[in-house]
Amino acid sequence: MAARRSRIRGVGSHVPERVVTNEELTQWMDTSDEWIRQRSGIETRHWVDGATSTSDLALEASHRALRAAGIEAGDLDMIVLGTLSPDHDFPGTACYLQAKLGVPGIAAIDVRQQCTGFLYALSIADQFIRSGHSQRILVVGAEVHSKSMDISTEGRDISVLFGDGAGAVILEGCDLRDPATDPHILSTHLHADGNFAEALCMKAPQTAVEGPRITHEMIDAKEHYPQMNGKLVFLHASKRMPESVHEACEANEIEVGEVDLFLFHQANLRINQQVAKQLGVDDSKVFNTVQRFGNTTAATIPLGMHEAIKAGVLKPGMLVMLSAFGSGFTWGSALLRY
Ligand code: UT7
């Protein structure tokens, strides 16, 4: 009997129109185009205007993924959405997206695993399909960072790095006949180490205090903005991402060199260059978008996937490795035949 697997049927993405250059950032903080490019490779990022929310960006990306898949929102049986910048604390942003798509009734799950959010979402969706529970799942990564960053000099180590955007894939059940050629998700590998939770986090609102979750004092102390130990994150990302790529290769008994394309999380061009070097992979096999979009956290991988398709880099039949690392710490990988 053919094994039940999931495959990517359609991919879409969306970034807001407004482009913010490195030069523009210098009006709010003491930074420079040279510093940002040298340290991160980032040249521009997109920021939303007005009342645009995370679920608004997710909606546009989802419509595009549905169109690419040639199906309607009514054909979906679940939504799994990764974000660290939800529309509201609760309910989950997947619920808002579900309502905007006009498909009440289907399951809607939020995943809160930051930069690894899309990989966690993809893995969850893959398990639901493998088990036979679901047939067509919308998997989304979406973020609006521009509304929750300190854009003064004090917050410059973080605020120059992040951008807004969304990416979505339609994951569909399939009966695997030839594992060597049929498009499908081969495996997913997820990890976390909560001992490093405070190396990259946003403290407020919080319940780990006496009294209300958010106070004027917390805001004065800028605890409602993210804080990061950049060097520590860099160090761990450069170690964990290659490790997770090797894990996926070993699980599927393939060599790293057999992978056609690497779609890594987009936090910093220097991290991805280091990861490629450690893996012995030529930079030409790594598709980077951080230069244009900055770090869009849970959105980087599906956004990159869509850009790679549009650029003609990602083609049917390719063996594709996804890998990410981020706050939590969380990290992981996924191997798929596109
Ligand atoms: O998805 C996971 C999310 N995060 C990451 O992956 C981030 C990982 N870390 C990094 O990418 C890097 O650590 C950064 C790009 C954040 C920083 O690069 P770095 O080479 O580690 O710089 P640093 O933090 O050691 O800072 C060097 C200097 C400092 O000044 P002093 O103390 O040497 O005088 C900073 O104050 O650069 C200063 N600096 C800046 N200068 C201009 C920090 N941010 C900026 C800035 N513009 N935006």
XYZ file of C-alpha atoms in Angstrom, residues 15-274:
260
model
C 5.108 42.001 1.718
C 3.710 45.489 2.358
C 4.422 48.129 -0.302
C 6.500 50.477 1.831
C 10.252 49.841 1.443
C 12.502 51.149 4.219
C 16.160 51.562 3.286
C 19.098 51.459 5.698
C 19.627 55.140 4.962
C 16.075 55.961 6.103
C 16.735 54.337 9.484
C 19.426 56.931 10.191
C 16.714 59.575 10.745
C 15.598 57.766 13.912
C 18.784 56.152 15.247
C 22.547 56.338 15.157
C 23.356 53.717 12.530
C 24.673 53.535 8.969
C 24.061 51.685 5.737
C 27.647 50.419 5.942
C 27.248 48.948 9.470
C 23.982 47.191 8.626
C 25.259 45.747 5.321
C 28.566 44.613 6.788
C 27.090 42.939 9.865
C 23.895 41.486 8.378
C 23.806 41.867 4.588
C 20.463 43.666 4.872
C 19.816 46.516 2.415
C 16.055 47.080 2.698
C 13.017 45.771 4.567
C 9.264 46.306 4.126
C 7.096 47.893 6.824
C 3.310 48.117 6.971
C 1.389 51.370 6.994
C -1.715 52.255 8.999
C -3.813 49.551 10.646
C -2.455 46.617 8.582
C -2.194 43.573 10.860
C -0.368 40.257 10.764
C -3.544 38.448 9.636
C -3.951 40.992 6.794
C -0.502 40.088 5.437
C -1.248 36.395 6.032
C -4.535 36.727 4.131
C -2.887 38.106 0.995
C -0.152 35.430 1.075
C -2.818 32.740 1.615
C -4.910 33.960 -1.343
C -1.805 33.739 -3.535
C -0.966 30.227 -2.284
C -4.571 29.118 -2.906
C -4.459 30.550 -6.434
C -1.120 28.810 -7.095
C -2.649 25.535 -5.868
C -5.774 26.063 -7.965
C -8.090 25.505 -4.998
C -10.551 27.580 -2.948
C -10.377 28.445 0.738
C -13.441 26.201 1.130
C -11.288 23.200 0.144
C -9.098 23.633 3.263
C -9.618 21.583 6.395
C -7.130 23.317 8.699
C -4.979 26.416 9.164
C -1.641 26.340 11.014
C -0.035 29.763 11.416
C 3.321 30.706 12.906
C 3.837 34.210 14.286
C 5.455 36.044 17.191
C 3.609 39.255 16.350
C -0.056 38.247 16.646
C -2.955 40.578 15.850
C -3.929 40.322 19.547
C -2.654 38.414 22.587
C -5.699 36.195 22.149
C -7.468 34.668 20.326
C -4.879 33.276 17.962
C -4.126 34.989 14.670
C -5.109 31.798 12.797
C -8.683 32.473 13.991
C -8.622 35.999 12.533
C -7.182 34.629 9.285
C -9.805 31.896 9.154
C -12.611 34.483 9.477
C -11.055 36.710 6.800
C -10.770 33.709 4.447
C -14.473 33.052 5.079
C -14.090 29.438 6.209
C -15.650 29.212 9.689
C -15.602 25.785 11.275
C -12.204 24.461 10.212
C -9.445 24.039 12.810
C -7.155 27.028 13.333
C -3.858 26.623 15.209
C -1.325 29.270 16.235
C 2.303 28.225 16.583
C 4.517 30.371 18.812
C 8.008 29.218 17.903
C 9.437 32.452 16.538
C 12.022 32.088 13.745
C 11.442 28.319 13.689
C 7.668 28.912 13.644
C 7.167 27.941 10.016
C 9.104 24.670 10.411
C 7.066 23.777 13.496
C 3.846 24.676 11.615
C 4.891 22.618 8.595
C 5.775 19.649 10.769
C 2.444 19.806 12.640
C 0.542 19.991 9.345
C 2.596 17.097 7.925
C 1.719 14.909 10.943
C -2.013 15.709 10.612
C -1.892 14.696 6.948
C 0.231 11.557 7.473
C -2.200 10.366 10.134
C -5.119 10.770 7.723
C -6.779 13.416 9.896
C -6.529 16.160 7.253
C -6.209 16.442 3.495
C -5.470 20.115 2.727
C -3.821 22.431 5.240
C -2.893 26.079 4.859
C 0.483 26.616 6.540
C 1.426 30.251 7.095
C 4.220 32.341 8.568
C 3.397 36.026 9.043
C 4.810 38.945 11.008
C 4.350 42.648 11.604
C 7.525 43.608 13.466
C 7.568 47.302 12.647
C 4.960 48.071 15.321
C 6.884 46.473 18.173
C 10.465 47.624 17.798
C 12.427 50.341 19.534
C 13.613 52.418 16.581
C 15.741 54.720 18.749
C 19.515 54.211 19.056
C 18.905 52.116 22.174
C 17.048 49.483 20.140
C 19.180 49.639 16.977
C 20.858 46.228 17.423
C 17.430 44.634 16.795
C 15.329 47.135 14.869
C 17.643 47.322 11.844
C 17.291 43.570 11.338
C 13.539 42.957 11.176
C 10.891 43.440 8.497
C 7.194 42.717 7.917
C 5.891 40.018 5.567
C 4.042 36.754 5.109
C 4.418 33.469 3.262
C 1.992 30.569 2.864
C 1.949 27.060 1.459
C -0.885 24.661 0.750
C 0.053 21.232 2.040
C -1.919 18.385 0.513
C -2.147 14.666 1.206
C -0.769 12.269 -1.420
C -0.168 8.538 -1.825
C 3.542 8.061 -2.258
C 4.345 5.669 -5.112
C 7.964 6.464 -5.951
C 9.794 8.064 -2.977
C 12.745 8.914 -5.249
C 10.728 11.148 -7.574
C 7.275 11.962 -6.122
C 6.990 15.436 -4.531
C 6.553 15.047 -0.748
C 7.868 16.040 2.672
C 10.494 13.412 3.509
C 10.975 14.347 7.178
C 10.908 17.165 9.708
C 13.154 17.599 12.760
C 12.291 19.969 15.610
C 14.281 21.076 18.665
C 14.215 23.615 21.488
C 16.283 24.609 24.518
C 14.319 26.846 26.876
C 17.410 27.488 28.990
C 18.172 30.217 26.459
C 14.674 31.756 26.510
C 15.930 35.131 27.701
C 18.682 35.432 25.076
C 16.033 36.687 22.639
C 12.668 37.606 24.090
C 10.043 40.248 24.708
C 9.299 40.371 28.425
C 6.059 42.333 28.627
C 3.155 41.696 28.871
C 3.982 38.899 31.307
C 2.539 36.836 34.151
C 5.933 36.261 35.793
C 5.405 39.325 37.999
C 3.145 40.257 40.859
C 0.217 42.323 39.703
C -0.904 43.252 36.191
C 0.759 41.799 33.098
C 1.620 45.240 31.766
C 2.421 48.388 33.736
C 3.625 51.903 32.997
C 6.925 50.905 34.656
C 7.388 48.030 32.211
C 6.777 50.376 29.309
C 9.185 52.975 30.733
C 11.783 50.185 31.012
C 11.042 49.278 27.342
C 10.144 45.705 28.306
C 7.462 45.695 25.614
C 10.262 45.725 23.015
C 12.334 42.659 22.106
C 15.765 42.238 23.673
C 18.580 40.091 22.323
C 22.049 38.830 23.076
C 23.064 39.033 19.413
C 26.450 37.347 19.721
C 25.026 34.356 21.610
C 22.208 33.950 19.069
C 24.713 34.148 16.218
C 26.948 31.533 17.824
C 24.158 29.027 18.454
C 22.494 29.587 15.055
C 25.781 28.845 13.266
C 26.054 25.558 15.183
C 22.452 24.335 15.341
C 21.479 24.910 11.714
C 24.251 22.720 10.215
C 23.523 20.153 12.933
C 19.846 19.994 11.933
C 20.752 19.692 8.237
C 22.995 16.702 9.038
C 20.191 15.200 11.129
C 17.774 15.372 8.159
C 20.397 13.917 5.799
C 21.141 11.024 8.155
C 17.432 10.281 8.688
C 16.988 9.979 4.925
C 20.358 8.348 4.213
C 21.542 11.018 1.800
C 24.689 13.147 1.545
C 24.516 16.939 2.027
C 25.827 17.263 -1.545
C 22.690 15.566 -2.909
C 20.484 18.462 -1.784
C 19.637 20.742 -4.738
C 18.602 23.862 -2.834
C 18.878 25.187 0.726
C 16.177 27.547 2.006
C 17.494 28.732 5.356
C 15.850 31.072 7.819
C 16.837 34.638 6.918
C 18.239 36.376 9.989
C 21.645 37.423 8.799
C 23.550 36.782 5.562
C 26.712 36.143 7.587
C 25.017 33.355 9.564
C 23.872 31.658 6.346
C 27.320 31.980 4.766
C 28.878 30.390 7.849
